[in-house]
Coordinates of C-alpha atoms and ligand atoms in Angstrom, one line a residue:
M1 CA 6.0 6.4 -27.7
S2 CA 9.0 5.6 -25.6
L3 CA 9.3 4.1 -22.2
K4 CA 10.6 6.4 -19.5
I5 CA 12.0 5.1 -16.2
Y6 CA 12.8 7.0 -13.1
N7 CA 16.5 6.5 -12.3
T8 CA 17.4 7.0 -8.6
L9 CA 21.0 7.7 -9.8
T10 CA 20.1 10.8 -11.9
R11 CA 16.9 11.6 -10.0
E12 CA 15.1 11.9 -13.3
K13 CA 12.8 10.0 -15.6
E14 CA 14.9 8.9 -18.5
V15 CA 14.1 7.5 -21.9
F16 CA 14.9 3.8 -21.7
T17 CA 17.6 2.8 -24.2
P18 CA 18.8 -0.8 -23.6
I19 CA 22.5 -1.5 -24.0
N20 CA 21.8 -4.2 -26.6
K21 CA 18.9 -3.4 -28.9
G22 CA 15.9 -5.7 -28.2
Y23 CA 17.4 -7.1 -25.0
V24 CA 17.1 -6.1 -21.3
G25 CA 19.2 -7.3 -18.4
M26 CA 17.5 -6.7 -15.1
Y27 CA 18.8 -7.6 -11.6
V28 CA 16.5 -7.4 -8.5
C29 CA 17.7 -8.1 -4.9
G30 CA 15.7 -11.1 -3.7
P31 CA 14.7 -12.2 -0.3
T32 CA 16.9 -13.1 2.7
V33 CA 15.4 -16.5 3.4
Y34 CA 15.7 -16.8 7.1
S35 CA 12.0 -16.1 7.8
D36 CA 8.7 -15.7 6.0
V37 CA 8.4 -12.9 3.5
H38 CA 6.0 -10.2 4.6
L39 CA 3.7 -8.2 2.5
G40 CA 6.2 -5.4 2.2
N41 CA 8.6 -7.7 0.5
C42 CA 5.8 -8.9 -1.7
R43 CA 5.1 -5.3 -2.8
T44 CA 8.6 -5.0 -4.2
F45 CA 8.6 -8.4 -5.9
I46 CA 5.1 -7.8 -7.4
S47 CA 6.3 -4.4 -8.7
F48 CA 9.2 -5.9 -10.5
D49 CA 7.1 -8.8 -11.8
I50 CA 4.9 -6.2 -13.5
I51 CA 7.9 -4.4 -14.9
Y52 CA 9.3 -7.7 -16.2
R53 CA 5.9 -8.5 -17.8
Y54 CA 5.6 -5.0 -19.4
L55 CA 9.1 -5.2 -20.8
K56 CA 8.2 -8.5 -22.4
Y57 CA 5.0 -6.9 -23.7
L58 CA 7.1 -4.3 -25.4
D59 CA 8.9 -7.2 -27.1
Y60 CA 12.1 -7.1 -25.3
K61 CA 14.0 -10.3 -24.6
V62 CA 14.5 -9.9 -20.8
R63 CA 16.9 -11.8 -18.6
Y64 CA 15.6 -11.2 -15.1
V65 CA 17.9 -12.2 -12.3
R66 CA 16.6 -12.2 -8.8
N67 CA 18.9 -13.7 -6.1
I68 CA 18.2 -15.7 -3.0
T69 CA 20.3 -14.4 -0.1
D70 CA 21.0 -17.6 1.8
A71 CA 24.3 -16.8 3.6
G72 CA 26.2 -14.0 5.0
H73 CA 23.5 -11.5 6.0
L74 CA 24.4 -10.3 9.4
E75 CA 22.1 -8.7 12.0
G76 CA 21.5 -5.1 11.1
D77 CA 24.3 -3.7 9.0
R78 CA 26.9 -4.3 11.6
D79 CA 29.2 -7.0 10.5
L80 CA 29.2 -8.6 13.9
G81 CA 28.1 -11.8 15.5
D82 CA 26.0 -14.6 13.9
D83 CA 24.4 -14.3 10.6
K84 CA 20.6 -14.4 10.4
F85 CA 20.6 -18.1 9.2
T86 CA 22.8 -19.3 12.0
K87 CA 20.7 -17.5 14.6
K88 CA 17.5 -18.9 13.2
A89 CA 18.9 -22.4 12.9
K90 CA 19.9 -22.4 16.5
L91 CA 16.5 -21.1 17.5
E92 CA 14.6 -23.7 15.5
N93 CA 17.1 -26.4 16.2
L94 CA 17.7 -27.0 12.5
E95 CA 20.6 -26.9 10.0
P96 CA 21.1 -23.5 8.4
M97 CA 20.4 -25.1 5.0
E98 CA 17.1 -26.4 6.4
I99 CA 16.1 -22.9 7.3
V100 CA 17.1 -21.8 3.8
Q101 CA 15.1 -24.6 2.2
K102 CA 12.0 -24.0 4.3
Y103 CA 11.8 -20.2 3.6
T104 CA 12.8 -20.5 0.0
L105 CA 9.9 -22.9 -0.6
G106 CA 7.6 -20.6 1.4
F107 CA 8.7 -17.6 -0.7
H108 CA 8.0 -19.5 -3.9
D109 CA 4.6 -20.6 -2.7
V110 CA 3.7 -17.0 -1.9
M111 CA 5.0 -15.8 -5.3
R112 CA 2.9 -18.5 -7.0
M113 CA -0.2 -17.6 -5.1
L114 CA 0.3 -14.0 -6.2
N115 CA 0.7 -15.2 -9.7
T116 CA 4.1 -13.7 -10.4
L117 CA 6.4 -15.2 -13.0
P118 CA 9.6 -16.9 -11.9
P119 CA 12.7 -14.9 -12.8
S120 CA 15.0 -16.2 -15.6
I121 CA 17.7 -17.1 -13.1
E122 CA 17.5 -17.3 -9.3
P123 CA 21.1 -17.6 -8.1
T124 CA 21.9 -18.2 -4.5
A125 CA 24.7 -16.6 -2.5
T126 CA 26.0 -20.0 -1.2
G127 CA 26.2 -21.2 -4.8
H128 CA 28.5 -18.3 -5.8
I129 CA 31.2 -18.3 -3.0
T130 CA 34.0 -18.6 -5.5
E131 CA 32.8 -15.6 -7.6
Q132 CA 32.5 -13.5 -4.4
I133 CA 36.0 -14.5 -3.3
K134 CA 37.4 -13.7 -6.8
M135 CA 35.8 -10.3 -6.8
T136 CA 37.1 -9.6 -3.3
E137 CA 40.6 -10.5 -4.4
Q138 CA 40.4 -8.2 -7.4
I139 CA 39.2 -5.3 -5.2
I140 CA 42.2 -5.9 -2.9
T141 CA 44.6 -6.1 -5.9
N142 CA 43.1 -2.8 -7.2
G143 CA 43.9 -1.2 -3.8
Y144 CA 40.4 -0.6 -2.4
A145 CA 40.1 -3.3 0.2
Y146 CA 42.3 -4.6 3.0
E147 CA 42.5 -7.6 5.2
V148 CA 42.7 -7.6 9.0
G149 CA 42.8 -10.9 10.9
G150 CA 40.8 -12.9 8.3
T151 CA 38.2 -10.2 7.5
V152 CA 38.4 -8.1 4.4
Y153 CA 37.1 -4.5 4.4
F154 CA 36.2 -2.1 1.7
D155 CA 38.2 1.1 2.1
V156 CA 35.4 3.7 1.6
E157 CA 37.4 6.8 2.2
K158 CA 40.2 5.8 -0.3
Y159 CA 37.5 4.9 -2.9
D160 CA 35.8 8.3 -2.4
K161 CA 38.9 10.2 -3.2
E162 CA 38.5 8.9 -6.8
K163 CA 34.8 8.3 -7.2
P164 CA 31.9 9.7 -5.1
Y165 CA 30.8 6.9 -2.7
G166 CA 27.4 8.4 -2.0
I167 CA 26.5 9.0 -5.6
L168 CA 23.3 6.9 -5.6
T169 CA 21.5 8.9 -2.9
N170 CA 23.3 12.1 -3.5
R171 CA 25.2 12.4 -0.2
K172 CA 28.6 13.6 0.5
L173 CA 31.2 11.5 2.4
E174 CA 31.6 14.2 5.1
D175 CA 27.9 14.0 5.8
L176 CA 27.9 10.3 5.9
L177 CA 30.9 10.2 8.2
E178 CA 29.2 12.7 10.5
G179 CA 26.1 10.5 10.7
T180 CA 28.2 7.4 11.7
R181 CA 29.5 7.8 15.2
D182 CA 31.5 4.6 15.8
L183 CA 33.2 1.7 14.2
G184 CA 30.2 -0.6 14.7
G185 CA 32.1 -2.7 17.1
Q186 CA 34.9 -3.5 14.5
E187 CA 37.8 -1.7 16.0
E188 CA 40.2 -3.1 13.3
K189 CA 38.5 -1.0 10.6
R190 CA 40.4 1.9 9.1
G191 CA 37.4 4.0 8.5
R192 CA 33.9 4.3 10.1
L193 CA 32.1 3.6 6.8
D194 CA 34.2 0.6 5.8
F195 CA 32.2 -2.5 5.2
A196 CA 33.1 -6.2 5.1
L197 CA 33.5 -8.0 1.8
W198 CA 34.5 -11.2 3.6
I199 CA 34.1 -12.0 7.3
K200 CA 36.2 -14.3 9.4
A201 CA 34.1 -17.1 10.9
K202 CA 34.3 -18.1 14.5
P203 CA 34.9 -21.9 14.9
E204 CA 31.3 -22.4 16.1
H205 CA 29.9 -20.6 13.1
L206 CA 27.7 -23.1 11.1
M207 CA 28.2 -21.6 7.6
Q208 CA 31.8 -21.1 6.6
W209 CA 34.0 -21.6 3.6
P210 CA 37.7 -21.6 3.0
S211 CA 39.2 -18.5 1.4
P212 CA 42.6 -16.9 0.9
W213 CA 42.0 -15.2 4.3
G214 CA 41.0 -18.3 6.2
M215 CA 37.6 -19.8 7.0
G216 CA 34.8 -17.3 6.7
F217 CA 31.7 -16.2 4.8
P218 CA 30.9 -13.4 2.4
G219 CA 29.4 -10.0 3.3
W220 CA 26.0 -9.3 2.0
H221 CA 26.7 -6.6 -0.5
I222 CA 29.4 -8.6 -2.5
E223 CA 26.9 -11.3 -3.4
C224 CA 24.8 -9.1 -5.6
S225 CA 27.9 -7.5 -7.3
A226 CA 29.3 -11.0 -8.0
M227 CA 26.1 -12.6 -9.2
S228 CA 24.9 -9.7 -11.3
E229 CA 28.2 -9.6 -13.1
K230 CA 28.2 -13.3 -13.7
Y231 CA 24.8 -13.4 -15.3
L232 CA 24.3 -10.0 -16.8
G233 CA 27.9 -8.8 -17.4
K234 CA 29.9 -5.8 -16.0
K235 CA 27.3 -3.4 -17.3
F236 CA 23.6 -4.1 -17.6
D237 CA 20.3 -2.2 -18.0
L238 CA 18.2 -2.2 -14.8
H239 CA 19.0 -2.9 -11.1
G240 CA 16.1 -2.9 -8.6
G241 CA 15.1 -3.4 -5.1
G242 CA 13.2 -1.7 -2.2
M243 CA 14.1 1.9 -1.4
D244 CA 15.5 0.9 1.9
L245 CA 18.4 -0.8 0.0
A246 CA 19.6 2.3 -1.8
A247 CA 21.6 4.0 0.9
T248 CA 23.7 1.1 2.0
H249 CA 23.3 -2.1 0.0
H250 CA 23.2 -0.6 -3.5
T251 CA 25.6 2.2 -2.6
N252 CA 28.1 -0.5 -1.6
E253 CA 27.3 -2.6 -4.7
I254 CA 28.2 0.4 -7.0
A255 CA 31.4 1.0 -5.0
Q256 CA 32.4 -2.7 -5.3
N257 CA 31.8 -3.0 -9.0
Q258 CA 33.6 0.3 -9.7
A259 CA 36.5 -0.8 -7.5
C260 CA 36.7 -4.2 -9.3
N261 CA 35.7 -3.4 -12.9
N262 CA 36.0 0.4 -13.1
T263 CA 32.4 0.7 -14.1
S264 CA 29.1 1.1 -12.3
P265 CA 27.0 -2.1 -12.8
A266 CA 23.6 -0.8 -14.0
N267 CA 22.5 2.1 -16.1
I268 CA 19.2 2.6 -14.3
W269 CA 18.6 2.1 -10.5
M270 CA 15.0 1.5 -9.7
H271 CA 13.6 1.6 -6.2
T272 CA 10.1 0.7 -5.0
N273 CA 8.7 2.6 -2.1
M274 CA 7.7 1.0 1.2
L275 CA 4.5 -0.6 2.3
T276 CA 3.7 0.9 5.7
V277 CA 1.3 0.1 8.6
N278 CA -0.1 3.2 10.3
G279 CA 2.7 5.1 8.5
A280 CA 5.6 2.9 9.8
R281 CA 7.6 0.8 7.4
M282 CA 6.5 -2.9 7.4
S283 CA 9.6 -4.8 8.5
K284 CA 10.6 -8.1 10.1
S285 CA 12.5 -6.3 12.8
A286 CA 9.7 -3.9 13.7
G287 CA 7.3 -6.8 14.2
N288 CA 4.5 -5.1 12.2
G289 CA 4.8 -7.5 9.3
F290 CA 1.6 -9.1 7.9
L291 CA 2.3 -12.4 6.4
P292 CA 0.7 -13.2 3.0
G293 CA -0.7 -16.5 4.5
E294 CA -2.4 -14.5 7.3
L295 CA -4.1 -12.3 4.7
F296 CA -5.2 -15.2 2.5
T297 CA -6.7 -17.0 5.5
G298 CA -7.9 -13.9 7.5
N299 CA -6.0 -15.3 10.5
H300 CA -4.7 -12.0 12.0
P301 CA -6.1 -10.1 14.9
L302 CA -6.2 -6.9 12.9
L303 CA -8.0 -8.4 9.9
D304 CA -11.8 -8.6 9.6
K305 CA -11.7 -11.4 7.0
A306 CA -9.6 -13.3 4.4
Y307 CA -8.5 -11.6 1.2
S308 CA -7.7 -13.3 -2.1
P309 CA -4.1 -12.9 -3.2
M310 CA -5.6 -11.1 -6.3
V311 CA -7.2 -8.5 -4.0
V312 CA -3.9 -8.0 -2.3
K313 CA -2.1 -7.6 -5.6
F314 CA -4.8 -5.2 -7.0
F315 CA -4.5 -3.1 -3.8
M316 CA -0.8 -2.7 -4.6
L317 CA -1.3 -1.9 -8.2
Q318 CA -3.6 1.0 -7.4
T319 CA -0.6 3.0 -6.1
H320 CA 2.4 3.9 -8.2
Y321 CA 5.5 1.8 -7.2
R322 CA 7.4 4.9 -6.1
S323 CA 4.8 6.1 -3.6
T324 CA 4.4 4.8 -0.1
L325 CA 1.3 2.6 0.4
D326 CA -0.4 2.2 3.7
F327 CA -1.9 -1.1 4.6
S328 CA -5.3 -1.3 6.2
N329 CA -8.5 -3.4 6.4
E330 CA -10.5 -0.5 4.9
A331 CA -8.1 -0.1 1.9
L332 CA -8.3 -3.9 1.2
Q333 CA -12.0 -3.9 1.4
A334 CA -12.2 -1.0 -1.1
S335 CA -9.8 -2.9 -3.4
E336 CA -11.9 -6.0 -3.2
K337 CA -15.0 -4.1 -4.3
G338 CA -13.0 -2.3 -7.0
L339 CA -11.5 -5.5 -8.4
K340 CA -14.9 -7.2 -8.4
R341 CA -16.5 -4.3 -10.2
L342 CA -13.7 -4.2 -12.8
W343 CA -13.6 -7.9 -13.3
E344 CA -17.4 -8.2 -13.8
A345 CA -17.2 -5.5 -16.5
Y346 CA -14.2 -7.3 -18.1
E347 CA -16.0 -10.6 -18.1
F348 CA -19.2 -9.1 -19.6
I349 CA -17.4 -7.2 -22.4
G350 CA -15.3 -10.3 -23.2
K351 CA -18.4 -12.3 -24.0
V352 CA -20.5 -9.6 -25.7
E353 CA -21.7 -10.2 -29.2
H354 CA -22.0 -7.1 -31.4
V355 CA -23.2 -6.4 -34.8
E356 CA -22.0 -3.2 -36.3
R357 CA -24.6 -0.8 -37.8
V358 CA -22.5 1.9 -39.3
E359 CA -25.2 4.5 -39.5
N360 CA -25.7 4.3 -35.8
I361 CA -22.2 5.0 -34.7
D362 CA -21.8 7.5 -31.9
A363 CA -18.5 9.1 -32.9
E364 CA -18.0 11.0 -29.6
L365 CA -18.4 7.9 -27.5
N366 CA -16.1 5.9 -29.8
D367 CA -13.4 8.5 -29.5
K368 CA -13.8 8.7 -25.8
I369 CA -13.3 4.9 -25.5
L370 CA -10.3 4.8 -27.9
A371 CA -8.7 7.7 -26.0
A372 CA -9.0 5.9 -22.7
L373 CA -7.6 2.6 -24.2
N374 CA -4.7 4.4 -25.7
E375 CA -3.8 5.9 -22.4
F376 CA -3.0 2.4 -21.0
D377 CA 0.3 2.2 -22.9
T378 CA 1.0 5.9 -22.3
S379 CA 0.6 5.5 -18.5
M380 CA 2.8 2.4 -18.4
N381 CA 5.4 4.1 -20.5
D382 CA 5.5 6.8 -17.9
D383 CA 7.5 4.9 -15.4
F384 CA 5.1 1.9 -15.2
N385 CA 2.2 3.9 -13.8
T386 CA -0.2 0.9 -13.0
A387 CA -2.4 3.2 -10.9
K388 CA -3.1 5.4 -13.9
V389 CA -3.9 2.4 -16.1
L390 CA -6.4 1.2 -13.5
A391 CA -7.9 4.7 -13.4
N392 CA -8.2 4.6 -17.2
M393 CA -10.0 1.3 -16.9
F394 CA -12.4 2.6 -14.3
E395 CA -13.3 5.4 -16.7
L396 CA -14.5 2.7 -19.1
V397 CA -16.4 0.6 -16.5
P398 CA -19.5 2.8 -16.4
I399 CA -19.7 2.7 -20.2
I400 CA -19.4 -1.1 -20.2
N401 CA -22.0 -1.3 -17.4
S402 CA -24.4 1.0 -19.4
I403 CA -24.0 -1.4 -22.4
K404 CA -24.9 -4.3 -20.1
D405 CA -27.9 -2.4 -18.7
K406 CA -28.9 -1.5 -22.2
L407 CA -28.6 2.2 -21.4
I408 CA -26.1 2.4 -24.3
D409 CA -26.9 0.5 -27.5
I410 CA -23.8 -1.6 -28.3
N411 CA -24.4 -1.0 -32.0
T412 CA -23.5 2.7 -31.6
I413 CA -20.0 1.5 -30.8
Q414 CA -17.7 0.4 -33.7
S415 CA -17.0 -3.3 -33.7
S416 CA -13.3 -2.7 -33.8
T417 CA -13.6 -0.6 -30.7
I418 CA -15.3 -3.3 -28.8
T419 CA -12.6 -5.8 -30.0
L420 CA -9.9 -3.4 -28.8
I421 CA -11.6 -3.1 -25.3
Q422 CA -11.6 -6.9 -25.1
Q423 CA -8.0 -7.2 -26.2
K424 CA -6.6 -4.4 -24.1
F425 CA -8.4 -5.5 -20.9
K426 CA -7.2 -9.0 -21.3
C427 CA -3.7 -8.0 -22.1
Y428 CA -3.4 -5.6 -19.1
L429 CA -5.4 -7.4 -16.5
E430 CA -4.2 -10.9 -17.2
D431 CA -0.9 -10.7 -19.1
I432 CA 0.7 -7.6 -17.6
F433 CA -0.8 -7.3 -14.2
G434 CA -1.0 -11.0 -13.8
L435 CA -4.5 -11.0 -12.2
L436 CA -6.6 -14.1 -12.1
P437 CA -10.4 -14.2 -11.6
I438 CA -11.0 -14.1 -7.8
N439 CA -12.7 -17.1 -6.6
E440 CA -14.7 -15.4 -3.9
I441 CA -15.7 -18.6 -2.3
T442 CA -12.2 -20.0 -1.8
N443 CA -10.8 -18.0 1.0
S444 CA -13.7 -17.0 3.2
K445 CA -15.4 -20.4 2.8
L446 CA -12.1 -22.2 3.4
N447 CA -11.6 -20.3 6.6
E448 CA -15.1 -21.3 7.7
V449 CA -14.4 -25.0 6.8
V450 CA -11.1 -25.1 8.6
N451 CA -12.5 -23.4 11.7
L452 CA -15.2 -26.0 11.8
L453 CA -12.6 -28.7 11.6
I454 CA -10.7 -27.0 14.5
E455 CA -13.9 -27.0 16.5
I456 CA -14.5 -30.8 15.8
R457 CA -10.9 -31.5 16.7
K458 CA -11.3 -29.6 20.0
E459 CA -14.4 -31.6 20.9
A460 CA -12.6 -34.9 20.0
K461 CA -9.6 -33.9 22.2
N462 CA -12.0 -33.1 25.1
K463 CA -13.4 -36.6 24.7
K464 CA -9.9 -38.0 24.6
D465 CA -10.5 -39.2 21.1
F466 CA -7.0 -38.6 20.0
A467 CA -7.2 -40.7 16.9
T468 CA -9.7 -38.2 15.4
S469 CA -7.9 -35.1 16.6
D470 CA -4.6 -36.4 15.1
K471 CA -6.3 -37.4 11.9
I472 CA -7.6 -33.9 11.4
R473 CA -4.3 -32.2 12.2
N474 CA -2.3 -34.7 10.0
Q475 CA -4.5 -34.7 7.0
L476 CA -4.8 -31.0 7.0
A477 CA -1.0 -30.8 7.2
E478 CA -0.8 -33.1 4.2
M479 CA -2.9 -30.6 2.3
G480 CA -0.5 -27.8 3.3
I481 CA -2.9 -26.4 6.0
N482 CA -1.0 -26.1 9.3
L483 CA -2.8 -25.8 12.7
K484 CA -1.0 -23.9 15.4
D485 CA -1.8 -23.7 19.1
E486 CA -1.7 -20.1 20.3
K487 CA -1.3 -18.9 23.8
G488 CA -4.6 -19.0 25.7
G489 CA -5.7 -22.2 24.1
E490 CA -6.7 -20.7 20.8
M491 CA -5.9 -22.5 17.6
T492 CA -5.1 -20.8 14.3
W493 CA -4.2 -22.1 10.9
S494 CA -2.0 -21.1 8.0
L495 CA -1.3 -22.2 4.5
Ligands
LIG1 P1 14.8 -8.7 2.6 O1 14.3 -10.1 2.6 O2 14.7 -8.0 3.9 O3 16.3 -8.6 2.1 O4 13.9 -7.8 1.6 C1 13.6 -8.2 0.3 C2 13.1 -7.0 -0.5 O5 11.9 -6.4 0.1 C3 14.1 -5.9 -0.6 O6 14.1 -5.4 -1.9 C4 13.6 -4.8 0.3 O7 14.0 -3.5 0.0 C5 12.1 -5.0 0.2 N1 11.3 -4.5 1.3 C6 11.5 -4.7 2.6 N2 10.6 -4.1 3.4 C7 9.7 -3.5 2.5 C8 8.5 -2.8 2.7 N3 8.0 -2.5 3.9 N4 7.9 -2.3 1.6 C9 8.4 -2.6 0.3 N5 9.5 -3.3 0.1 C10 10.2 -3.8 1.2
LIG2 ZN1 21.3 -7.1 -3.5

């Protein structure tokens, strides 16, 4: 039974054959750490965490590289103005590196709450300026980039004469050019589609480094080309990210690697589909982002209650990673019920004692259970279909519940079959999906407790008992619970 993966590049599900037998090199574009990650970002990282875990389950030695973009990411895709870190630093009156630290820690906290594994290497863009400069130099030497006044651009039209630039998303250069009306404010560019590899910094720019072209900072796309090559080599197995990255960021990565090394970096390009809200993509710029902390505490006007990180994760696993997923209260509530039902069945069957009485075996029932269990691997081997595995599991839940209610005599099921249910459920729910028992009390009760403390603090403040009100705020802050004054006198909290 072989693993098949959908490759955006070929638009087909392909049998996965690693470059080096037994090893997998996987690169995933990580977060841009200038603000909190939203739930959409989490969907992508959860999907790749499960892919990473499943590859390990298949006994591959996986080197999973997921970068941190902590420099050089400009507003939109226009290579103009301040980068996102400089902007945020000015706004929050902090150093850009304080912004980076704050949101990197926040990202790690969220990933930990969602019980995802850390990648093998988590390189940062600022830690790899030299590699990015070297790659840019090589691309210039090879004739695919040019410098104008301290900024280096990739020459898309020249590159496309030799290799198809729009190969990843199957678009022709003429169509791309037609869709791009202007130079994006960069009049010095030779072509409308040219993008910056290195950008000249203005003197007031907070993050800048010396380069052969003067003081500046790297373009966003070059960071992933340079870091994937450094840690996974010129050619590796899997490259992933959200679908929104395919048309520009990943298209440019392929062009850069080809122009530098004469080879496309990854064999398989994987893209997760978008988490949406009322059909619109969840994004920082659209302002429709739900923050994980808001979900875990229930502190959001559109949420009825708090949801455990495991419910949020389970909600995501119920849809295949290449389908869009719409976020709603109702969907989360249904997931909460589903996870509870599944987990109760899992816990019951895990503890069950069974004595086999061969003469009583119900062959049909045994076969039905074994067929459903075997489907788990088949479904995952079919492009990591977590939704199908969960459907397979839910086929077994009524059987488990009937055993529990003594409607089915456990002794009609072979002992080895029960053991296999126990093993497969554990392996899938805990090891591959990374689910933990949901502590139902934690979130909703925590919310009630913190709201009570907010109430007491308000009363203390009204009585001018500032010692008590400060004590509540400060001690909660020490525990990682932050209180925030909202407009209109309301107070909210976040983890
Ligand atoms: P960013 O921090 O914006 O660079 O995004 C980090 C990762 O999250 C990238 O792989 C994006 O493609 C992905 N992403 C952004 N928005 C969404 C969304 N609404 N649903 C799923 N993935 C997303
Ligand atoms: Zn990237």
